């Protein structure tokens, strides 16, 4: 079935924070919400405000940040919890209740009582003017007739979306598609979300199958984090929709950056072989692969790395042939004759102890074999960031302009905060750097400086929001 509509419901801040070890601060949540909004997700599930005071604060802050995305508060099916969610001024409340026989038993309620709880909570939320989603938790394992009944009653009570989560990740794509086809036939007047857990590694496939079956909302987290094995990953799903269906549902070239942000703030490391965002996702190692990819990338790539703001990498190891070594050396600006190249490859293949060769290793081998110094001489330089404080009664711009004319000054910014001007300087030696610093200090109106030597500079990850 063709996919007619896709709304991305990101729950990194709710489901994602349920990952063991993950605990975002309120500020981090706002930063992630803004990043998600910049990438273009349609809804952001910001948290359950009943969990704790900081989750409450975060949901409230995100709701009033003026984001494009619809902001959702998650909560249990009772008026008290709904009330707290409403007080965050969100666009939508997502009310959940477990609907399997086992869950009803554990809550000691009958099916009728469960329906009554949901109806009361949904009506209450609706009467306060917010949109309502009902989540039939563990819906894929519920008794089907009861599931249909409770969904119909939630719709009558005012829910315009229903989530049918595969809470323990036991579905297969074929079963999910059939399930959504059936429910969308049996429950009218509402749109459905899927929320696929990854316990058996099928979360992305199941989400796509749900969309094919008629779901229009798809729950994701960045990097697929969440309870246990997590849920559908935003990056993989979004790229799969593009590559397999031609649908571009979010800004794909920002996904690598978003993934790195969530990796840093969550502390959950992205495995190197993760699709789309993993370190190795666009690396080629086998000699046969490399030779073919250098001739035509489509031979071993499902899609070009540039689609997600990344680059193709050629790994040099004992698996490498002439093509790989030549390509890597050429990328370093080094051209060798065929004869010398063969020799370099021979050395590489003979070293069983080296797993991969870094650029420096390759240059070293090439230099030994050719007897020529190949590495470009890196001019030694000292770089520093200098923070400058100005007297309160002087015009900062005039000082900044004078600093800009000093030898060695590379960049000058007027900035807010404790210091007024930030300067980046580059000098051949420490003593030259010191001269530069003295010249800055000598400017009339400069009342103090603070110098940081630059130890390492990194290139930004492509795709960062401007
Ligand atoms: C939970 C359960 C949930 C809800 C999903 C949804 C699940 O942790 O509260 O609201 O759509 O997997 O069933 O994450
Ligand atoms: Cu879940």
Short mmCIF file of C-alpha atoms and ligand atoms in Angstrom, two decimals:
data_model
loop_
_atom_site.label_atom_id
_atom_site.label_comp_id
_atom_site.label_asym_id
_atom_site.label_seq_id
_atom_site.Cartn_x
_atom_site.Cartn_y
_atom_site.Cartn_z
CA UNK A 1 0.00 0.00 0.00
CA UNK A 2 1.35 3.46 -0.70
CA UNK A 3 2.05 5.67 2.29
CA UNK A 4 -0.27 8.65 2.11
CA UNK A 5 0.74 10.75 5.08
CA UNK A 6 3.53 10.75 7.67
CA UNK A 7 3.62 12.80 10.87
CA UNK A 8 6.80 12.38 12.89
CA UNK A 9 6.06 12.24 16.62
CA UNK A 10 9.38 12.55 18.40
CA UNK A 11 9.50 11.20 21.93
CA UNK A 12 13.23 11.52 22.68
CA UNK A 13 12.33 13.68 25.69
CA UNK A 14 9.75 11.23 27.09
CA UNK A 15 10.47 7.67 25.88
CA UNK A 16 14.15 8.60 25.35
CA UNK A 17 14.53 9.77 28.93
CA UNK A 18 13.20 6.38 30.05
CA UNK A 19 16.48 4.91 28.78
CA UNK A 20 18.52 3.65 31.74
CA UNK A 21 21.16 6.24 32.65
CA UNK A 22 19.58 9.10 30.71
CA UNK A 23 18.58 12.22 32.61
CA UNK A 24 18.31 15.45 30.64
CA UNK A 25 18.34 18.76 32.46
CA UNK A 26 15.55 21.25 31.77
CA UNK A 27 17.92 23.35 29.63
CA UNK A 28 19.09 20.31 27.69
CA UNK A 29 15.48 19.39 26.98
CA UNK A 30 14.80 22.84 25.61
CA UNK A 31 17.92 22.59 23.46
CA UNK A 32 16.82 19.20 22.10
CA UNK A 33 13.26 20.43 21.51
CA UNK A 34 14.55 23.39 19.50
CA UNK A 35 16.84 21.10 17.52
CA UNK A 36 13.96 18.72 16.78
CA UNK A 37 11.84 21.65 15.69
CA UNK A 38 14.64 22.88 13.43
CA UNK A 39 14.85 19.46 11.82
CA UNK A 40 11.12 19.61 11.19
CA UNK A 41 9.44 16.95 13.31
CA UNK A 42 5.69 17.47 13.51
CA UNK A 43 5.05 16.69 17.16
CA UNK A 44 7.28 16.67 20.23
CA UNK A 45 6.28 14.52 23.17
CA UNK A 46 7.95 16.59 25.85
CA UNK A 47 7.35 14.41 28.92
CA UNK A 48 4.86 13.36 31.58
CA UNK A 49 4.58 16.37 33.93
CA UNK A 50 3.47 14.04 36.76
CA UNK A 51 6.82 12.27 36.86
CA UNK A 52 8.73 14.99 38.71
CA UNK A 53 9.06 18.72 39.19
CA UNK A 54 11.84 19.07 36.60
CA UNK A 55 9.88 17.17 33.94
CA UNK A 56 6.94 19.48 34.68
CA UNK A 57 9.18 22.55 34.30
CA UNK A 58 10.66 21.26 31.05
CA UNK A 59 7.27 20.52 29.47
CA UNK A 60 6.04 23.97 30.47
CA UNK A 61 9.11 25.72 29.11
CA UNK A 62 9.01 23.86 25.80
CA UNK A 63 5.27 24.54 25.42
CA UNK A 64 5.80 28.26 25.62
CA UNK A 65 8.88 28.42 23.39
CA UNK A 66 6.91 29.20 20.25
CA UNK A 67 8.04 26.11 18.32
CA UNK A 68 6.38 25.03 15.07
CA UNK A 69 5.88 21.47 16.28
CA UNK A 70 2.81 20.48 18.27
CA UNK A 71 3.87 19.98 21.91
CA UNK A 72 2.49 16.96 23.73
CA UNK A 73 2.33 16.10 27.43
CA UNK A 74 2.05 12.38 28.18
CA UNK A 75 -0.01 11.30 31.21
CA UNK A 76 -2.00 8.53 32.84
CA UNK A 77 -5.76 8.26 32.46
CA UNK A 78 -6.97 10.16 35.51
CA UNK A 79 -8.24 13.68 36.02
CA UNK A 80 -5.50 14.66 38.47
CA UNK A 81 -2.71 13.76 36.06
CA UNK A 82 -4.54 15.36 33.13
CA UNK A 83 -4.95 18.54 35.18
CA UNK A 84 -1.20 18.80 35.76
CA UNK A 85 -0.60 18.21 32.04
CA UNK A 86 -3.11 20.95 31.17
CA UNK A 87 -1.34 23.39 33.45
CA UNK A 88 1.71 23.19 31.15
CA UNK A 89 -0.24 24.84 28.33
CA UNK A 90 0.58 22.13 25.82
CA UNK A 91 -1.16 21.73 22.46
CA UNK A 92 -2.06 18.10 23.09
CA UNK A 93 -2.41 15.69 25.96
CA UNK A 94 -1.61 12.02 25.32
CA UNK A 95 -3.57 9.91 27.80
CA UNK A 96 -2.44 6.32 28.21
CA UNK A 97 -3.87 3.19 29.76
CA UNK A 98 -2.69 -0.42 29.53
CA UNK A 99 -5.30 -2.48 27.68
CA UNK A 100 -4.11 -6.10 27.84
CA UNK A 101 -5.92 -8.58 30.06
CA UNK A 102 -2.80 -8.93 32.20
CA UNK A 103 -2.52 -5.17 32.67
CA UNK A 104 -6.21 -4.76 33.58
CA UNK A 105 -5.82 -7.58 36.10
CA UNK A 106 -2.74 -5.94 37.62
CA UNK A 107 -4.70 -2.71 38.00
CA UNK A 108 -7.66 -4.71 39.36
CA UNK A 109 -10.15 -3.12 36.99
CA UNK A 110 -12.69 -4.55 34.56
CA UNK A 111 -12.91 -3.68 30.87
CA UNK A 112 -15.90 -1.41 31.60
CA UNK A 113 -13.95 0.39 34.32
CA UNK A 114 -11.01 0.86 31.97
CA UNK A 115 -13.30 2.38 29.35
CA UNK A 116 -14.86 4.66 31.95
CA UNK A 117 -11.42 5.89 33.06
CA UNK A 118 -10.38 6.69 29.53
CA UNK A 119 -13.67 8.39 28.64
CA UNK A 120 -13.56 10.54 31.76
CA UNK A 121 -9.95 11.63 31.23
CA UNK A 122 -10.39 12.31 27.51
CA UNK A 123 -13.60 14.30 28.03
CA UNK A 124 -12.00 16.27 30.83
CA UNK A 125 -8.98 17.21 28.69
CA UNK A 126 -11.19 18.07 25.71
CA UNK A 127 -13.38 20.29 27.84
CA UNK A 128 -10.25 22.38 28.49
CA UNK A 129 -9.68 22.94 24.79
CA UNK A 130 -6.60 20.81 24.09
CA UNK A 131 -6.26 18.12 21.45
CA UNK A 132 -6.24 14.61 22.82
CA UNK A 133 -4.47 11.42 21.84
CA UNK A 134 -5.43 8.19 23.49
CA UNK A 135 -2.69 5.58 23.84
CA UNK A 136 -3.96 2.03 24.18
CA UNK A 137 -0.76 0.82 25.79
CA UNK A 138 0.35 -2.63 24.60
CA UNK A 139 -2.41 -2.42 22.01
CA UNK A 140 -0.79 -5.05 19.79
CA UNK A 141 -1.28 -7.67 22.55
CA UNK A 142 -4.79 -6.64 23.61
CA UNK A 143 -7.98 -8.64 23.05
CA UNK A 144 -9.01 -7.24 19.67
CA UNK A 145 -12.72 -6.65 20.33
CA UNK A 146 -11.99 -4.82 23.57
CA UNK A 147 -9.32 -2.75 21.85
CA UNK A 148 -11.78 -1.63 19.17
CA UNK A 149 -14.40 -0.82 21.80
CA UNK A 150 -12.11 1.30 23.99
CA UNK A 151 -10.76 3.13 20.93
CA UNK A 152 -14.27 3.92 19.67
CA UNK A 153 -15.25 5.25 23.08
CA UNK A 154 -12.11 7.41 23.23
CA UNK A 155 -13.00 8.87 19.83
CA UNK A 156 -16.58 9.59 20.97
CA UNK A 157 -15.11 11.32 24.02
CA UNK A 158 -13.06 13.59 21.76
CA UNK A 159 -9.69 11.96 20.93
CA UNK A 160 -8.54 12.80 17.39
CA UNK A 161 -5.52 10.49 17.48
CA UNK A 162 -4.99 7.01 18.87
CA UNK A 163 -1.61 5.43 19.48
CA UNK A 164 -1.41 1.65 19.29
CA UNK A 165 2.02 0.85 20.67
CA UNK A 166 3.84 -2.41 20.20
CA UNK A 167 4.97 -1.94 23.78
CA UNK A 168 7.17 -5.03 24.03
CA UNK A 169 8.23 -5.19 20.39
CA UNK A 170 6.76 -8.56 19.48
CA UNK A 171 5.27 -7.71 16.10
CA UNK A 172 6.57 -8.44 12.62
CA UNK A 173 6.06 -6.09 9.66
CA UNK A 174 3.43 -8.34 8.10
CA UNK A 175 1.41 -8.58 11.29
CA UNK A 176 1.69 -4.84 11.99
CA UNK A 177 0.46 -3.90 8.55
CA UNK A 178 -2.51 -6.23 8.83
CA UNK A 179 -3.25 -4.96 12.34
CA UNK A 180 -3.39 -1.30 11.25
CA UNK A 181 -5.40 -2.11 8.14
CA UNK A 182 -7.93 -3.86 10.35
CA UNK A 183 -8.13 -1.20 13.08
CA UNK A 184 -8.42 1.67 10.62
CA UNK A 185 -11.38 -0.18 9.08
CA UNK A 186 -13.02 -0.84 12.44
CA UNK A 187 -12.47 2.51 14.18
CA UNK A 188 -13.43 5.55 12.15
CA UNK A 189 -13.12 9.30 12.66
CA UNK A 190 -9.59 9.25 14.06
CA UNK A 191 -5.97 8.97 12.91
CA UNK A 192 -3.58 6.36 14.26
CA UNK A 193 0.00 6.48 15.56
CA UNK A 194 2.38 3.56 15.73
CA UNK A 195 5.00 3.28 18.48
CA UNK A 196 7.27 0.32 17.81
CA UNK A 197 9.70 -1.03 20.37
CA UNK A 198 12.86 -2.67 19.13
CA UNK A 199 13.13 -5.75 21.34
CA UNK A 200 13.50 -8.02 18.30
CA UNK A 201 15.26 -5.46 16.10
CA UNK A 202 12.18 -4.75 13.98
CA UNK A 203 11.25 -1.25 15.11
CA UNK A 204 12.01 0.56 11.84
CA UNK A 205 10.51 -2.14 9.63
CA UNK A 206 7.41 -2.35 11.83
CA UNK A 207 6.95 1.43 11.75
CA UNK A 208 7.07 1.44 7.97
CA UNK A 209 4.63 -1.46 7.84
CA UNK A 210 2.27 0.44 10.17
CA UNK A 211 2.37 3.43 7.84
CA UNK A 212 1.63 1.11 4.93
CA UNK A 213 -1.27 -0.27 6.94
CA UNK A 214 -2.81 3.17 7.41
CA UNK A 215 -1.18 4.74 10.48
CA UNK A 216 -0.34 8.39 9.85
CA UNK A 217 1.72 9.17 12.97
CA UNK A 218 5.00 7.44 13.71
CA UNK A 219 6.74 7.63 17.07
CA UNK A 220 10.52 7.92 17.03
CA UNK A 221 13.45 8.92 19.19
CA UNK A 222 16.78 10.29 18.07
CA UNK A 223 19.26 7.38 17.87
CA UNK A 224 16.37 5.04 18.74
CA UNK A 225 16.87 5.37 22.50
CA UNK A 226 14.12 4.32 24.94
CA UNK A 227 13.07 1.62 27.41
CA UNK A 228 15.07 -1.63 26.99
CA UNK A 229 16.10 -1.93 23.33
CA UNK A 230 14.53 1.41 22.45
CA UNK A 231 12.12 2.31 19.65
CA UNK A 232 12.22 3.33 15.99
CA UNK A 233 15.15 5.71 15.35
CA UNK A 234 14.25 8.99 13.68
CA UNK A 235 17.31 9.02 11.45
CA UNK A 236 16.89 5.51 10.05
CA UNK A 237 13.16 5.86 9.55
CA UNK A 238 13.45 9.23 7.82
CA UNK A 239 16.15 8.01 5.44
CA UNK A 240 14.26 4.78 4.74
CA UNK A 241 11.16 6.80 3.83
CA UNK A 242 13.24 8.88 1.45
CA UNK A 243 15.17 6.02 -0.15
CA UNK A 244 12.32 3.53 -0.39
CA UNK A 245 9.29 5.81 -0.88
CA UNK A 246 10.68 9.13 -2.07
CA UNK A 247 9.18 10.87 0.98
CA UNK A 248 11.25 13.59 2.66
CA UNK A 249 9.53 14.05 6.01
CA UNK A 250 12.27 15.98 7.87
CA UNK A 251 15.47 17.85 6.98
CA UNK A 252 17.73 14.89 6.27
CA UNK A 253 20.98 16.81 6.13
CA UNK A 254 20.56 17.87 9.78
CA UNK A 255 20.16 14.35 11.14
CA UNK A 256 23.85 13.66 11.74
CA UNK A 257 24.14 16.80 13.79
CA UNK A 258 20.94 16.04 15.74
CA UNK A 259 22.18 12.53 16.47
CA UNK A 260 25.51 13.88 17.77
CA UNK A 261 23.67 16.36 20.00
CA UNK A 262 21.51 13.65 21.57
CA UNK A 263 24.49 11.30 21.84
CA UNK A 264 26.33 13.97 23.83
CA UNK A 265 23.43 14.99 26.06
CA UNK A 266 22.11 11.47 26.68
CA UNK A 267 25.51 9.84 27.13
CA UNK A 268 24.22 6.91 25.06
CA UNK A 269 26.92 6.14 22.51
CA UNK A 270 25.88 5.50 18.91
CA UNK A 271 27.38 2.16 17.82
CA UNK A 272 29.81 2.46 14.90
CA UNK A 273 27.66 0.25 12.69
CA UNK A 274 24.39 2.13 13.35
CA UNK A 275 22.60 2.96 10.09
CA UNK A 276 22.78 6.58 8.86
CA UNK A 277 24.61 8.08 11.87
CA UNK A 278 27.12 5.38 12.87
CA UNK A 279 30.81 6.06 12.34
CA UNK A 280 31.03 3.25 9.75
CA UNK A 281 27.77 3.91 7.90
CA UNK A 282 29.61 5.16 4.79
CA UNK A 283 32.97 3.37 5.10
CA UNK A 284 34.20 0.81 2.60
CA UNK A 285 36.84 -1.72 3.49
CA UNK A 286 36.87 -4.85 1.31
CA UNK A 287 39.18 -4.52 -1.72
CA UNK A 288 36.42 -5.52 -4.14
CA UNK A 289 34.01 -3.04 -2.57
CA UNK A 290 36.47 -0.16 -2.62
CA UNK A 291 37.48 -0.69 -6.24
CA UNK A 292 33.84 -0.73 -7.32
CA UNK A 293 32.74 2.19 -5.13
CA UNK A 294 35.54 4.39 -6.46
CA UNK A 295 34.29 3.62 -9.97
CA UNK A 296 30.57 3.96 -9.16
CA UNK A 297 29.42 4.59 -5.55
CA UNK A 298 26.01 3.03 -6.15
CA UNK A 299 27.64 -0.40 -6.42
CA UNK A 300 27.89 -0.61 -2.63
CA UNK A 301 25.82 2.29 -1.29
CA UNK A 302 22.06 2.32 -0.72
CA UNK A 303 22.13 6.11 -0.97
CA UNK A 304 24.78 8.81 -1.20
CA UNK A 305 26.25 9.91 2.16
CA UNK A 306 25.72 13.56 1.15
CA UNK A 307 21.97 12.97 1.61
CA UNK A 308 22.58 13.12 5.36
CA UNK A 309 25.47 15.57 5.27
CA UNK A 310 28.22 12.93 5.45
CA UNK A 311 31.15 11.75 3.36
CA UNK A 312 32.27 8.43 1.99
CA UNK A 313 35.30 6.92 3.78
CA UNK A 314 37.78 4.47 2.33
CA UNK A 315 39.30 2.27 5.01
CA UNK A 316 42.84 1.10 4.43
CA UNK A 317 43.72 -2.29 5.94
CA UNK A 318 45.00 -5.70 4.84
CA UNK A 319 41.77 -5.96 2.84
CA UNK A 320 42.77 -3.02 0.71
CA UNK A 321 43.98 -3.17 -2.83
CA UNK A 322 45.69 -0.61 -5.03
CA UNK A 323 42.52 1.40 -5.60
CA UNK A 324 41.91 2.10 -1.93
CA UNK A 325 45.49 3.02 -1.13
CA UNK A 326 45.74 5.23 -4.22
CA UNK A 327 42.48 7.01 -3.36
CA UNK A 328 43.49 7.65 0.23
CA UNK A 329 46.96 8.88 -0.69
CA UNK A 330 45.53 11.13 -3.40
CA UNK A 331 43.10 12.59 -0.90
CA UNK A 332 46.19 13.49 1.13
CA UNK A 333 47.72 15.13 -1.94
CA UNK A 334 50.24 12.33 -2.57
CA UNK A 335 50.72 10.78 -6.02
CA UNK A 336 52.85 7.63 -6.33
CA UNK A 337 53.95 5.70 -9.40
CA UNK A 338 52.21 2.34 -9.93
CA UNK A 339 55.38 0.56 -8.90
CA UNK A 340 55.70 2.39 -5.56
CA UNK A 341 52.01 2.01 -4.94
CA UNK A 342 52.29 -1.78 -5.31
CA UNK A 343 55.04 -1.75 -2.71
CA UNK A 344 52.95 0.27 -0.26
CA UNK A 345 50.09 -2.22 -0.70
CA UNK A 346 52.50 -5.10 -0.10
CA UNK A 347 53.62 -3.60 3.21
CA UNK A 348 50.04 -3.00 4.28
CA UNK A 349 49.01 -6.58 3.50
CA UNK A 350 52.00 -8.01 5.32
CA UNK A 351 51.21 -6.34 8.63
CA UNK A 352 48.69 -8.59 10.40
CA UNK A 353 48.98 -6.61 13.63
CA UNK A 354 47.52 -3.35 12.29
CA UNK A 355 43.73 -3.13 12.17
CA UNK A 356 43.37 0.08 10.22
CA UNK A 357 45.82 2.59 8.91
CA UNK A 358 45.45 6.20 9.83
CA UNK A 359 46.56 8.87 7.39
CA UNK A 360 49.79 9.40 9.33
CA UNK A 361 50.63 5.67 9.11
CA UNK A 362 50.06 5.68 5.38
CA UNK A 363 52.25 8.71 4.85
CA UNK A 364 54.99 7.09 6.91
CA UNK A 365 54.93 3.90 4.83
CA UNK A 366 54.86 5.87 1.58
CA UNK A 367 57.81 7.98 2.73
CA UNK A 368 59.85 4.91 3.69
CA UNK A 369 59.23 3.24 0.36
CA UNK A 370 59.76 6.24 -1.85
CA UNK A 371 62.61 7.67 0.20
CA UNK A 372 61.02 11.09 -0.27
CA UNK A 373 59.57 13.34 2.42
CA UNK A 374 55.87 13.48 1.49
CA UNK A 375 54.13 14.98 4.48
CA UNK A 376 53.66 18.67 3.96
CA UNK A 377 55.59 20.69 6.52
CA UNK A 378 53.05 21.99 8.95
CA UNK A 379 54.11 25.47 9.95
CA UNK A 380 54.26 25.46 13.71
CA UNK A 381 52.02 28.10 15.20
CA UNK A 382 50.53 29.08 18.50
CA UNK A 383 46.89 30.01 18.64
CA UNK A 384 44.88 31.52 21.44
CA UNK A 385 41.52 32.98 22.32
CA UNK A 386 41.82 36.24 24.24
CA UNK A 387 38.91 37.71 26.15
CA UNK A 388 39.10 41.50 26.53
CA UNK A 389 37.38 43.68 29.07
CA UNK A 390 36.82 47.36 28.23
CA UNK A 391 36.30 50.36 30.51
CA UNK A 392 32.56 50.94 30.86
CA UNK A 393 32.72 54.47 29.48
CA UNK A 394 34.48 53.66 26.20
CA UNK A 395 32.96 52.71 22.89
CA UNK A 396 33.63 48.96 22.52
CA UNK A 397 33.53 49.05 18.73
CA UNK A 398 36.41 51.48 18.56
CA UNK A 399 38.53 49.17 20.71
CA UNK A 400 37.48 46.13 18.68
CA UNK A 401 38.53 47.90 15.47
CA UNK A 402 41.92 48.76 16.86
CA UNK A 403 42.43 45.17 18.02
CA UNK A 404 41.50 43.97 14.53
CA UNK A 405 44.46 45.84 13.06
CA UNK A 406 47.07 44.17 15.31
CA UNK A 407 49.38 41.65 13.65
CA UNK A 408 48.41 38.06 14.39
CA UNK A 409 44.76 38.83 15.12
CA UNK A 410 42.56 36.48 13.07
CA UNK A 411 39.03 37.14 14.34
CA UNK A 412 37.38 39.73 16.57
CA UNK A 413 33.90 39.54 18.07
CA UNK A 414 32.05 41.97 20.28
CA UNK A 415 30.30 39.71 22.77
CA UNK A 416 27.86 39.85 25.67
CA UNK A 417 28.76 38.80 29.21
CA UNK A 418 31.61 39.42 31.57
CA UNK A 419 34.03 40.28 28.76
CA UNK A 420 33.32 42.66 25.88
CA UNK A 421 35.50 41.48 23.03
CA UNK A 422 36.70 38.03 22.02
CA UNK A 423 39.80 37.73 19.84
CA UNK A 424 41.39 34.76 18.12
CA UNK A 425 45.10 35.17 17.49
CA UNK A 426 47.63 33.06 15.64
CA UNK A 427 51.37 33.62 15.96
CA UNK A 428 54.46 31.69 14.87
CA UNK A 429 55.92 31.49 18.38
CA UNK A 430 54.87 32.00 21.97
CA UNK A 431 56.95 35.16 22.09
CA UNK A 432 55.09 36.58 19.05
CA UNK A 433 51.84 35.68 20.75
CA UNK A 434 52.97 37.57 23.80
CA UNK A 435 53.78 40.64 21.68
CA UNK A 436 50.31 40.52 20.24
CA UNK A 437 48.80 40.26 23.72
CA UNK A 438 50.86 43.22 24.92
CA UNK A 439 49.63 45.31 21.97
CA UNK A 440 46.04 44.53 22.93
CA UNK A 441 46.70 45.38 26.57
CA UNK A 442 48.34 48.64 25.49
CA UNK A 443 45.17 49.96 23.86
CA UNK A 444 43.64 52.78 25.87
CA UNK A 445 40.30 51.68 27.32
CA UNK A 446 41.27 48.00 27.69
CA UNK A 447 40.98 47.21 31.38
CA UNK A 448 41.84 43.51 31.40
CA UNK A 449 42.47 40.36 29.35
CA UNK A 450 42.12 36.64 29.84
CA UNK A 451 44.03 34.29 27.52
CA UNK A 452 43.28 30.68 26.59
CA UNK A 453 45.78 28.76 24.47
CA UNK A 454 44.02 26.64 21.83
CA UNK A 455 44.99 22.99 22.30
CA UNK A 456 42.97 21.46 19.51
CA UNK A 457 40.51 22.75 16.95
CA UNK A 458 37.77 20.58 15.51
CA UNK A 459 35.77 20.98 12.36
CA UNK A 460 32.03 21.34 13.05
CA UNK A 461 29.89 18.36 12.13
CA UNK A 462 28.18 19.16 8.85
CA UNK A 463 24.51 19.99 8.97
CA UNK A 464 24.48 22.13 12.07
CA UNK A 465 21.52 24.50 12.12
CA UNK A 466 22.55 27.98 11.17
C1 LIG B 1 5.11 4.03 28.46
C2 LIG B 1 4.45 3.17 27.41
C3 LIG B 1 4.62 3.54 25.97
C4 LIG B 1 3.54 4.49 25.51
C5 LIG B 1 3.55 4.80 24.04
C6 LIG B 1 2.54 5.81 23.56
C7 LIG B 1 4.55 2.19 25.24
O1 LIG B 1 6.33 3.97 28.62
O2 LIG B 1 4.40 4.74 29.14
O3 LIG B 1 2.08 6.66 24.31
O4 LIG B 1 2.21 5.77 22.37
O5 LIG B 1 5.54 1.76 24.68
O6 LIG B 1 3.49 1.58 25.30
O7 LIG B 1 5.90 4.11 25.73
CU1 LIG B 2 7.25 3.00 24.57
#
